[in-house]
Amino acid sequence: MYQNILFQNTDGVVRISLNRLNVHHALNTALIVEITEAIKAAEADETVRVVVLTGEGTKAFCSGADLKATRESGQNAGDSLREYYNPMISAIRNIPKPVICRLNGLAAGAGASLALACDVIIASEEAYLSQIFVQIGLMPDAGSTFFLPRLVGMAKAFELATTGRRVFAAEASQIGLINRSVPAAELDHAVNETVSYYRNAPTKAIGAIKLVFNQSFQSNLDEMLTLEAINQDQLSKSSDAAEGISSFLQKKKPDYQGK
């Protein structure tokens, strides 16, 4: 089904692994389309509770745009972003399920944007992110101009975007760019712990939190209060809310089914 990614769906967990090892998983149109399709497939499958996005191997998560393929395509940058990159980032932000980035290696340019689009980023200490665009005379794209200032503040975002310097996982964790930095040998354990939590969490509530948070920075208080009321009303009618409230009253651990 897929030529550029590995796709696994096991017991409510979808794992999407970029698989263009020879170019450090550089993003060409085929890879972008497959990532987008895989995210949408995970969204459409009601049994899926959490998504993990990573890269094969140990060196790279994603090295950014495949510049050779981009040049050979003859497509201009704006059209490429509108047709391919933007739908991919939107799919990740709009799936009402948590997307965990297993940052196993370098994430540069649009590869860094791809990582930052995820809800949780857990990185190997050897991994780094770089807004490398400026080093080839370009500006950040694929969502980085949105994510960076919100994650680290305007001053730090400007520094990272205008220098393109490498931000290794330890620093990235300290400044709030990612959630967690762990030794490489502990990466899978740390990711699995997080996956296990979200696999057994109330998925509809997690999804609502994600989608409402998406609106937070461009909305006023009244708008957010309205969104809270609408979504809380819907959640209060869910099976997981009934289970959670009943379990709380009975002082027992809830058994959430994501419904």
PDB file of C-alpha atoms in Angstrom:
ATOM      1  CA  MET A   1       0.000   0.000   0.000  1.00  0.00           C
ATOM      2  CA  TYR A   2       2.799   2.436   0.888  1.00  0.00           C
ATOM      3  CA  GLN A   3       6.180   2.809  -0.824  1.00  0.00           C
ATOM      4  CA  ASN A   4       7.861   5.495   1.311  1.00  0.00           C
ATOM      5  CA  ILE A   5       6.614   4.770   4.817  1.00  0.00           C
ATOM      6  CA  LEU A   6       6.096   1.753   7.038  1.00  0.00           C
ATOM      7  CA  PHE A   7       2.572   1.623   8.449  1.00  0.00           C
ATOM      8  CA  GLN A   8       1.533  -0.525  11.381  1.00  0.00           C
ATOM      9  CA  ASN A   9      -1.818  -0.614  13.149  1.00  0.00           C
ATOM     10  CA  THR A  10      -1.637  -2.710  16.291  1.00  0.00           C
ATOM     11  CA  ASP A  11      -4.140  -2.755  19.142  1.00  0.00           C
ATOM     12  CA  GLY A  12      -5.253   0.844  18.725  1.00  0.00           C
ATOM     13  CA  VAL A  13      -1.786   2.244  18.017  1.00  0.00           C
ATOM     14  CA  VAL A  14      -0.754   3.372  14.537  1.00  0.00           C
ATOM     15  CA  ARG A  15       2.972   3.687  13.864  1.00  0.00           C
ATOM     16  CA  ILE A  16       4.042   5.663  10.796  1.00  0.00           C
ATOM     17  CA  SER A  17       7.739   5.382  10.054  1.00  0.00           C
ATOM     18  CA  LEU A  18       9.368   7.428   7.295  1.00  0.00           C
ATOM     19  CA  ASN A  19      11.372   5.076   5.102  1.00  0.00           C
ATOM     20  CA  ARG A  20      13.679   6.873   2.654  1.00  0.00           C
ATOM     21  CA  LEU A  21      16.861   5.933   4.449  1.00  0.00           C
ATOM     22  CA  ASN A  22      19.229   6.819   1.606  1.00  0.00           C
ATOM     23  CA  VAL A  23      18.236  10.506   1.830  1.00  0.00           C
ATOM     24  CA  HIS A  24      17.577  10.675   5.587  1.00  0.00           C
ATOM     25  CA  HIS A  25      13.819  10.587   4.901  1.00  0.00           C
ATOM     26  CA  ALA A  26      13.840  13.777   2.860  1.00  0.00           C
ATOM     27  CA  LEU A  27      10.362  14.882   1.884  1.00  0.00           C
ATOM     28  CA  ASN A  28       9.402  14.405  -1.744  1.00  0.00           C
ATOM     29  CA  THR A  29       5.824  14.609  -2.974  1.00  0.00           C
ATOM     30  CA  ALA A  30       5.297  10.843  -2.763  1.00  0.00           C
ATOM     31  CA  LEU A  31       6.399  10.691   0.879  1.00  0.00           C
ATOM     32  CA  ILE A  32       4.321  13.720   1.832  1.00  0.00           C
ATOM     33  CA  VAL A  33       1.215  12.266   0.197  1.00  0.00           C
ATOM     34  CA  GLU A  34       1.718   8.950   2.000  1.00  0.00           C
ATOM     35  CA  ILE A  35       2.162  10.628   5.399  1.00  0.00           C
ATOM     36  CA  THR A  36      -1.028  12.608   4.816  1.00  0.00           C
ATOM     37  CA  GLU A  37      -2.956   9.523   3.698  1.00  0.00           C
ATOM     38  CA  ALA A  38      -1.700   7.505   6.669  1.00  0.00           C
ATOM     39  CA  ILE A  39      -2.777  10.183   9.157  1.00  0.00           C
ATOM     40  CA  LYS A  40      -6.216  10.358   7.545  1.00  0.00           C
ATOM     41  CA  ALA A  41      -6.492   6.563   7.640  1.00  0.00           C
ATOM     42  CA  ALA A  42      -5.710   6.649  11.367  1.00  0.00           C
ATOM     43  CA  GLU A  43      -8.354   9.328  11.846  1.00  0.00           C
ATOM     44  CA  ALA A  44     -11.004   7.344   9.977  1.00  0.00           C
ATOM     45  CA  ASP A  45     -10.348   4.139  11.951  1.00  0.00           C
ATOM     46  CA  GLU A  46     -12.401   4.324  15.147  1.00  0.00           C
ATOM     47  CA  THR A  47     -10.240   1.666  16.801  1.00  0.00           C
ATOM     48  CA  VAL A  48      -7.117   3.865  16.609  1.00  0.00           C
ATOM     49  CA  ARG A  49      -6.403   5.718  19.864  1.00  0.00           C
ATOM     50  CA  VAL A  50      -2.910   7.140  19.283  1.00  0.00           C
ATOM     51  CA  VAL A  51      -0.430   7.710  16.429  1.00  0.00           C
ATOM     52  CA  VAL A  52       3.380   7.499  16.565  1.00  0.00           C
ATOM     53  CA  LEU A  53       5.400   9.275  13.867  1.00  0.00           C
ATOM     54  CA  THR A  54       9.094   8.460  13.475  1.00  0.00           C
ATOM     55  CA  GLY A  55      11.860   7.686  10.979  1.00  0.00           C
ATOM     56  CA  GLU A  56      13.525   4.370  10.256  1.00  0.00           C
ATOM     57  CA  GLY A  57      17.078   3.909  11.506  1.00  0.00           C
ATOM     58  CA  THR A  58      18.953   5.918  14.104  1.00  0.00           C
ATOM     59  CA  LYS A  59      20.334   8.932  12.223  1.00  0.00           C
ATOM     60  CA  ALA A  60      17.362  10.911  11.014  1.00  0.00           C
ATOM     61  CA  PHE A  61      13.738  11.681  11.712  1.00  0.00           C
ATOM     62  CA  CYS A  62      13.439  13.819   8.581  1.00  0.00           C
ATOM     63  CA  SER A  63      16.067  15.923   6.802  1.00  0.00           C
ATOM     64  CA  GLY A  64      13.522  18.321   5.301  1.00  0.00           C
ATOM     65  CA  ALA A  65      12.555  18.920   1.707  1.00  0.00           C
ATOM     66  CA  ASP A  66      14.206  16.806  -0.974  1.00  0.00           C
ATOM     67  CA  LEU A  67      15.724  19.763  -2.818  1.00  0.00           C
ATOM     68  CA  LYS A  68      16.877  17.697  -5.780  1.00  0.00           C
ATOM     69  CA  ALA A  69      13.396  16.291  -6.325  1.00  0.00           C
ATOM     70  CA  THR A  70      11.884  19.740  -5.846  1.00  0.00           C
ATOM     71  CA  ARG A  71      14.133  21.268  -8.491  1.00  0.00           C
ATOM     72  CA  GLU A  72      13.485  18.452 -10.938  1.00  0.00           C
ATOM     73  CA  SER A  73       9.707  18.791 -10.504  1.00  0.00           C
ATOM     74  CA  GLY A  74       9.740  22.375 -11.744  1.00  0.00           C
ATOM     75  CA  GLN A  75       6.946  23.266  -9.301  1.00  0.00           C
ATOM     76  CA  ASN A  76       7.259  26.628  -7.585  1.00  0.00           C
ATOM     77  CA  ALA A  77       7.630  26.769  -3.812  1.00  0.00           C
ATOM     78  CA  GLY A  78       4.245  28.299  -3.065  1.00  0.00           C
ATOM     79  CA  ASP A  79       2.326  25.721  -5.079  1.00  0.00           C
ATOM     80  CA  SER A  80       4.314  22.889  -3.499  1.00  0.00           C
ATOM     81  CA  LEU A  81       3.460  24.131  -0.021  1.00  0.00           C
ATOM     82  CA  ARG A  82      -0.204  24.626  -0.798  1.00  0.00           C
ATOM     83  CA  GLU A  83      -0.637  21.293  -2.584  1.00  0.00           C
ATOM     84  CA  TYR A  84       1.482  18.974  -0.442  1.00  0.00           C
ATOM     85  CA  TYR A  85       3.070  20.328   2.752  1.00  0.00           C
ATOM     86  CA  ASN A  86       0.132  22.310   4.102  1.00  0.00           C
ATOM     87  CA  PRO A  87      -2.380  19.422   3.850  1.00  0.00           C
ATOM     88  CA  MET A  88       0.116  17.149   5.653  1.00  0.00           C
ATOM     89  CA  ILE A  89       0.552  19.567   8.558  1.00  0.00           C
ATOM     90  CA  SER A  90      -3.193  20.255   8.712  1.00  0.00           C
ATOM     91  CA  ALA A  91      -3.925  16.522   8.840  1.00  0.00           C
ATOM     92  CA  ILE A  92      -1.675  16.112  11.892  1.00  0.00           C
ATOM     93  CA  ARG A  93      -3.143  19.130  13.679  1.00  0.00           C
ATOM     94  CA  ASN A  94      -6.754  18.215  12.897  1.00  0.00           C
ATOM     95  CA  ILE A  95      -6.806  14.511  13.705  1.00  0.00           C
ATOM     96  CA  PRO A  96      -8.709  14.340  17.025  1.00  0.00           C
ATOM     97  CA  LYS A  97      -6.210  11.847  18.420  1.00  0.00           C
ATOM     98  CA  PRO A  98      -2.764  12.374  19.969  1.00  0.00           C
ATOM     99  CA  VAL A  99       0.207  12.211  17.599  1.00  0.00           C
ATOM    100  CA  ILE A 100       3.509  11.381  19.287  1.00  0.00           C
ATOM    101  CA  CYS A 101       6.765  12.198  17.539  1.00  0.00           C
ATOM    102  CA  ARG A 102       9.505   9.682  18.255  1.00  0.00           C
ATOM    103  CA  LEU A 103      12.420  11.961  17.365  1.00  0.00           C
ATOM    104  CA  ASN A 104      15.136   9.432  16.661  1.00  0.00           C
ATOM    105  CA  GLY A 105      17.588  11.702  14.832  1.00  0.00           C
ATOM    106  CA  LEU A 106      17.986  14.988  13.009  1.00  0.00           C
ATOM    107  CA  ALA A 107      14.913  17.042  12.112  1.00  0.00           C
ATOM    108  CA  ALA A 108      15.844  19.849   9.742  1.00  0.00           C
ATOM    109  CA  GLY A 109      13.827  22.395   7.797  1.00  0.00           C
ATOM    110  CA  ALA A 110      10.392  21.029   6.981  1.00  0.00           C
ATOM    111  CA  GLY A 111      11.409  17.935   8.955  1.00  0.00           C
ATOM    112  CA  ALA A 112      11.546  20.115  12.066  1.00  0.00           C
ATOM    113  CA  SER A 113       8.160  21.567  11.120  1.00  0.00           C
ATOM    114  CA  LEU A 114       6.798  18.035  10.799  1.00  0.00           C
ATOM    115  CA  ALA A 115       8.018  17.193  14.301  1.00  0.00           C
ATOM    116  CA  LEU A 116       6.633  20.412  15.802  1.00  0.00           C
ATOM    117  CA  ALA A 117       3.206  19.691  14.306  1.00  0.00           C
ATOM    118  CA  CYS A 118       2.922  16.651  16.587  1.00  0.00           C
ATOM    119  CA  ASP A 119       1.290  16.842  20.016  1.00  0.00           C
ATOM    120  CA  VAL A 120       4.117  15.264  22.012  1.00  0.00           C
ATOM    121  CA  ILE A 121       7.800  15.067  21.033  1.00  0.00           C
ATOM    122  CA  ILE A 122      10.096  12.605  22.779  1.00  0.00           C
ATOM    123  CA  ALA A 123      13.663  12.772  21.505  1.00  0.00           C
ATOM    124  CA  SER A 124      16.896  10.886  21.736  1.00  0.00           C
ATOM    125  CA  GLU A 125      19.655  13.024  23.280  1.00  0.00           C
ATOM    126  CA  GLU A 126      21.602  12.747  20.007  1.00  0.00           C
ATOM    127  CA  ALA A 127      18.700  14.183  18.003  1.00  0.00           C
ATOM    128  CA  TYR A 128      18.485  17.823  17.045  1.00  0.00           C
ATOM    129  CA  LEU A 129      16.120  20.238  15.325  1.00  0.00           C
ATOM    130  CA  SER A 130      17.241  22.940  12.916  1.00  0.00           C
ATOM    131  CA  GLN A 131      15.333  25.685  11.133  1.00  0.00           C
ATOM    132  CA  ILE A 132      17.883  25.368   8.382  1.00  0.00           C
ATOM    133  CA  PHE A 133      15.825  27.273   5.799  1.00  0.00           C
ATOM    134  CA  VAL A 134      17.754  30.523   6.289  1.00  0.00           C
ATOM    135  CA  GLN A 135      21.021  28.806   5.400  1.00  0.00           C
ATOM    136  CA  ILE A 136      19.760  28.365   1.830  1.00  0.00           C
ATOM    137  CA  GLY A 137      18.144  31.803   1.657  1.00  0.00           C
ATOM    138  CA  LEU A 138      14.618  30.754   2.585  1.00  0.00           C
ATOM    139  CA  MET A 139      12.227  31.250   5.514  1.00  0.00           C
ATOM    140  CA  PRO A 140      10.610  28.575   7.704  1.00  0.00           C
ATOM    141  CA  ASP A 141       7.522  26.934   6.278  1.00  0.00           C
ATOM    142  CA  ALA A 142       5.263  23.897   6.791  1.00  0.00           C
ATOM    143  CA  GLY A 143       3.931  25.510   9.953  1.00  0.00           C
ATOM    144  CA  SER A 144       7.129  26.502  11.749  1.00  0.00           C
ATOM    145  CA  THR A 145       6.254  30.212  11.717  1.00  0.00           C
ATOM    146  CA  PHE A 146       3.119  29.225  13.665  1.00  0.00           C
ATOM    147  CA  PHE A 147       4.629  26.678  16.038  1.00  0.00           C
ATOM    148  CA  LEU A 148       7.939  28.303  16.980  1.00  0.00           C
ATOM    149  CA  PRO A 149       6.737  31.570  18.570  1.00  0.00           C
ATOM    150  CA  ARG A 150       4.012  29.728  20.465  1.00  0.00           C
ATOM    151  CA  LEU A 151       6.421  27.152  21.854  1.00  0.00           C
ATOM    152  CA  VAL A 152       9.457  29.247  22.754  1.00  0.00           C
ATOM    153  CA  GLY A 153       8.414  32.911  22.517  1.00  0.00           C
ATOM    154  CA  MET A 154       9.123  35.479  19.836  1.00  0.00           C
ATOM    155  CA  ALA A 155      12.733  36.321  20.743  1.00  0.00           C
ATOM    156  CA  LYS A 156      13.929  32.713  20.830  1.00  0.00           C
ATOM    157  CA  ALA A 157      11.881  31.846  17.748  1.00  0.00           C
ATOM    158  CA  PHE A 158      13.534  34.697  15.839  1.00  0.00           C
ATOM    159  CA  GLU A 159      16.979  33.509  16.887  1.00  0.00           C
ATOM    160  CA  LEU A 160      16.339  29.921  15.837  1.00  0.00           C
ATOM    161  CA  ALA A 161      14.725  30.912  12.535  1.00  0.00           C
ATOM    162  CA  THR A 162      17.381  33.444  11.530  1.00  0.00           C
ATOM    163  CA  THR A 163      20.416  31.331  12.444  1.00  0.00           C
ATOM    164  CA  GLY A 164      19.213  27.822  11.617  1.00  0.00           C
ATOM    165  CA  ARG A 165      21.465  26.523  14.365  1.00  0.00           C
ATOM    166  CA  ARG A 166      21.131  23.007  15.711  1.00  0.00           C
ATOM    167  CA  VAL A 167      19.095  22.674  18.878  1.00  0.00           C
ATOM    168  CA  PHE A 168      19.949  19.343  20.458  1.00  0.00           C
ATOM    169  CA  ALA A 169      17.321  17.498  22.438  1.00  0.00           C
ATOM    170  CA  ALA A 170      18.493  18.523  25.921  1.00  0.00           C
ATOM    171  CA  GLU A 171      18.304  22.235  25.087  1.00  0.00           C
ATOM    172  CA  ALA A 172      15.097  21.736  23.110  1.00  0.00           C
ATOM    173  CA  SER A 173      13.490  20.217  26.186  1.00  0.00           C
ATOM    174  CA  GLN A 174      14.710  23.046  28.427  1.00  0.00           C
ATOM    175  CA  ILE A 175      13.270  25.795  26.215  1.00  0.00           C
ATOM    176  CA  GLY A 176       9.960  24.031  25.636  1.00  0.00           C
ATOM    177  CA  LEU A 177      10.529  23.131  22.001  1.00  0.00           C
ATOM    178  CA  ILE A 178       9.990  19.434  22.759  1.00  0.00           C
ATOM    179  CA  ASN A 179       8.501  17.518  25.677  1.00  0.00           C
ATOM    180  CA  ARG A 180      11.289  15.192  26.722  1.00  0.00           C
ATOM    181  CA  SER A 181      14.906  14.240  26.008  1.00  0.00           C
ATOM    182  CA  VAL A 182      16.186  10.769  26.893  1.00  0.00           C
ATOM    183  CA  PRO A 183      19.299   8.683  26.165  1.00  0.00           C
ATOM    184  CA  ALA A 184      19.028   6.823  22.870  1.00  0.00           C
ATOM    185  CA  ALA A 185      18.833   3.478  24.648  1.00  0.00           C
ATOM    186  CA  GLU A 186      15.761   4.682  26.563  1.00  0.00           C
ATOM    187  CA  LEU A 187      13.889   6.246  23.640  1.00  0.00           C
ATOM    188  CA  ASP A 188      11.604   3.314  22.880  1.00  0.00           C
ATOM    189  CA  HIS A 189      10.784   2.797  26.551  1.00  0.00           C
ATOM    190  CA  ALA A 190       9.893   6.467  26.994  1.00  0.00           C
ATOM    191  CA  VAL A 191       7.756   6.478  23.843  1.00  0.00           C
ATOM    192  CA  ASN A 192       6.025   3.252  24.843  1.00  0.00           C
ATOM    193  CA  GLU A 193       5.160   4.687  28.263  1.00  0.00           C
ATOM    194  CA  THR A 194       3.532   7.690  26.634  1.00  0.00           C
ATOM    195  CA  VAL A 195       1.764   5.539  24.051  1.00  0.00           C
ATOM    196  CA  SER A 196       0.415   3.307  26.820  1.00  0.00           C
ATOM    197  CA  TYR A 197      -1.034   6.297  28.644  1.00  0.00           C
ATOM    198  CA  TYR A 198      -2.811   7.676  25.578  1.00  0.00           C
ATOM    199  CA  ARG A 199      -3.868   4.212  24.426  1.00  0.00           C
ATOM    200  CA  ASN A 200      -5.871   3.886  27.632  1.00  0.00           C
ATOM    201  CA  ALA A 201      -6.977   7.513  28.023  1.00  0.00           C
ATOM    202  CA  PRO A 202     -10.423   8.923  27.104  1.00  0.00           C
ATOM    203  CA  THR A 203      -9.689   9.501  23.400  1.00  0.00           C
ATOM    204  CA  LYS A 204     -12.666  11.750  22.670  1.00  0.00           C
ATOM    205  CA  ALA A 205     -11.667  14.078  25.512  1.00  0.00           C
ATOM    206  CA  ILE A 206      -8.033  14.129  24.331  1.00  0.00           C
ATOM    207  CA  GLY A 207      -9.201  14.903  20.796  1.00  0.00           C
ATOM    208  CA  ALA A 208     -11.448  17.728  21.961  1.00  0.00           C
ATOM    209  CA  ILE A 209      -8.634  19.229  24.036  1.00  0.00           C
ATOM    210  CA  LYS A 210      -6.358  19.157  20.990  1.00  0.00           C
ATOM    211  CA  LEU A 211      -8.834  20.723  18.578  1.00  0.00           C
ATOM    212  CA  VAL A 212      -9.941  23.434  21.007  1.00  0.00           C
ATOM    213  CA  PHE A 213      -6.327  24.252  21.903  1.00  0.00           C
ATOM    214  CA  ASN A 214      -5.729  24.724  18.162  1.00  0.00           C
ATOM    215  CA  GLN A 215      -8.069  27.740  18.356  1.00  0.00           C
ATOM    216  CA  SER A 216      -6.721  29.222  21.579  1.00  0.00           C
ATOM    217  CA  PHE A 217      -4.100  31.683  20.350  1.00  0.00           C
ATOM    218  CA  GLN A 218      -6.280  33.237  17.672  1.00  0.00           C
ATOM    219  CA  SER A 219      -9.465  33.450  19.770  1.00  0.00           C
ATOM    220  CA  ASN A 220     -10.668  35.700  22.558  1.00  0.00           C
ATOM    221  CA  LEU A 221     -11.992  34.553  25.929  1.00  0.00           C
ATOM    222  CA  ASP A 222     -15.637  34.610  24.902  1.00  0.00           C
ATOM    223  CA  GLU A 223     -14.906  32.458  21.854  1.00  0.00           C
ATOM    224  CA  MET A 224     -12.994  29.932  23.938  1.00  0.00           C
ATOM    225  CA  LEU A 225     -15.765  29.816  26.546  1.00  0.00           C
ATOM    226  CA  THR A 226     -18.203  29.031  23.744  1.00  0.00           C
ATOM    227  CA  LEU A 227     -15.976  26.252  22.385  1.00  0.00           C
ATOM    228  CA  GLU A 228     -15.614  24.818  25.876  1.00  0.00           C
ATOM    229  CA  ALA A 229     -19.373  24.712  26.350  1.00  0.00           C
ATOM    230  CA  ILE A 230     -20.019  23.086  22.967  1.00  0.00           C
ATOM    231  CA  ASN A 231     -17.368  20.418  23.377  1.00  0.00           C
ATOM    232  CA  GLN A 232     -18.039  19.742  27.039  1.00  0.00           C
ATOM    233  CA  ASP A 233     -21.688  19.161  26.232  1.00  0.00           C
ATOM    234  CA  GLN A 234     -20.724  16.608  23.590  1.00  0.00           C
ATOM    235  CA  LEU A 235     -18.183  14.897  25.837  1.00  0.00           C
ATOM    236  CA  SER A 236     -20.607  14.672  28.737  1.00  0.00           C
ATOM    237  CA  LYS A 237     -22.758  12.350  26.598  1.00  0.00           C
ATOM    238  CA  SER A 238     -19.877   9.996  25.758  1.00  0.00           C
ATOM    239  CA  SER A 239     -19.406   6.507  27.156  1.00  0.00           C
ATOM    240  CA  ASP A 240     -15.967   7.421  28.481  1.00  0.00           C
ATOM    241  CA  ALA A 241     -17.372  10.339  30.472  1.00  0.00           C
ATOM    242  CA  ALA A 242     -19.972   8.029  32.021  1.00  0.00           C
ATOM    243  CA  GLU A 243     -17.220   5.539  32.835  1.00  0.00           C
ATOM    244  CA  GLY A 244     -14.952   8.233  34.259  1.00  0.00           C
ATOM    245  CA  ILE A 245     -17.598   9.791  36.487  1.00  0.00           C
ATOM    246  CA  SER A 246     -18.865   6.405  37.682  1.00  0.00           C
ATOM    247  CA  SER A 247     -15.333   5.204  38.416  1.00  0.00           C
ATOM    248  CA  PHE A 248     -14.539   8.412  40.309  1.00  0.00           C
ATOM    249  CA  LEU A 249     -17.600   8.006  42.498  1.00  0.00           C
ATOM    250  CA  GLN A 250     -16.850   4.317  43.067  1.00  0.00           C
ATOM    251  CA  LYS A 251     -13.163   5.052  43.701  1.00  0.00           C
ATOM    252  CA  LYS A 252     -11.970   2.595  41.043  1.00  0.00           C
ATOM    253  CA  LYS A 253      -9.722   2.865  37.986  1.00  0.00           C
ATOM    254  CA  PRO A 254     -11.711   3.753  34.852  1.00  0.00           C
ATOM    255  CA  ASP A 255     -11.656   1.500  31.807  1.00  0.00           C
ATOM    256  CA  TYR A 256     -11.808   3.935  28.904  1.00  0.00           C
ATOM    257  CA  GLN A 257     -12.747   2.579  25.482  1.00  0.00           C
ATOM    258  CA  GLY A 258     -12.290   5.732  23.448  1.00  0.00           C
ATOM    259  CA  LYS A 259     -16.031   6.115  22.854  1.00  0.00           C
TER     260      LYS A 259
END
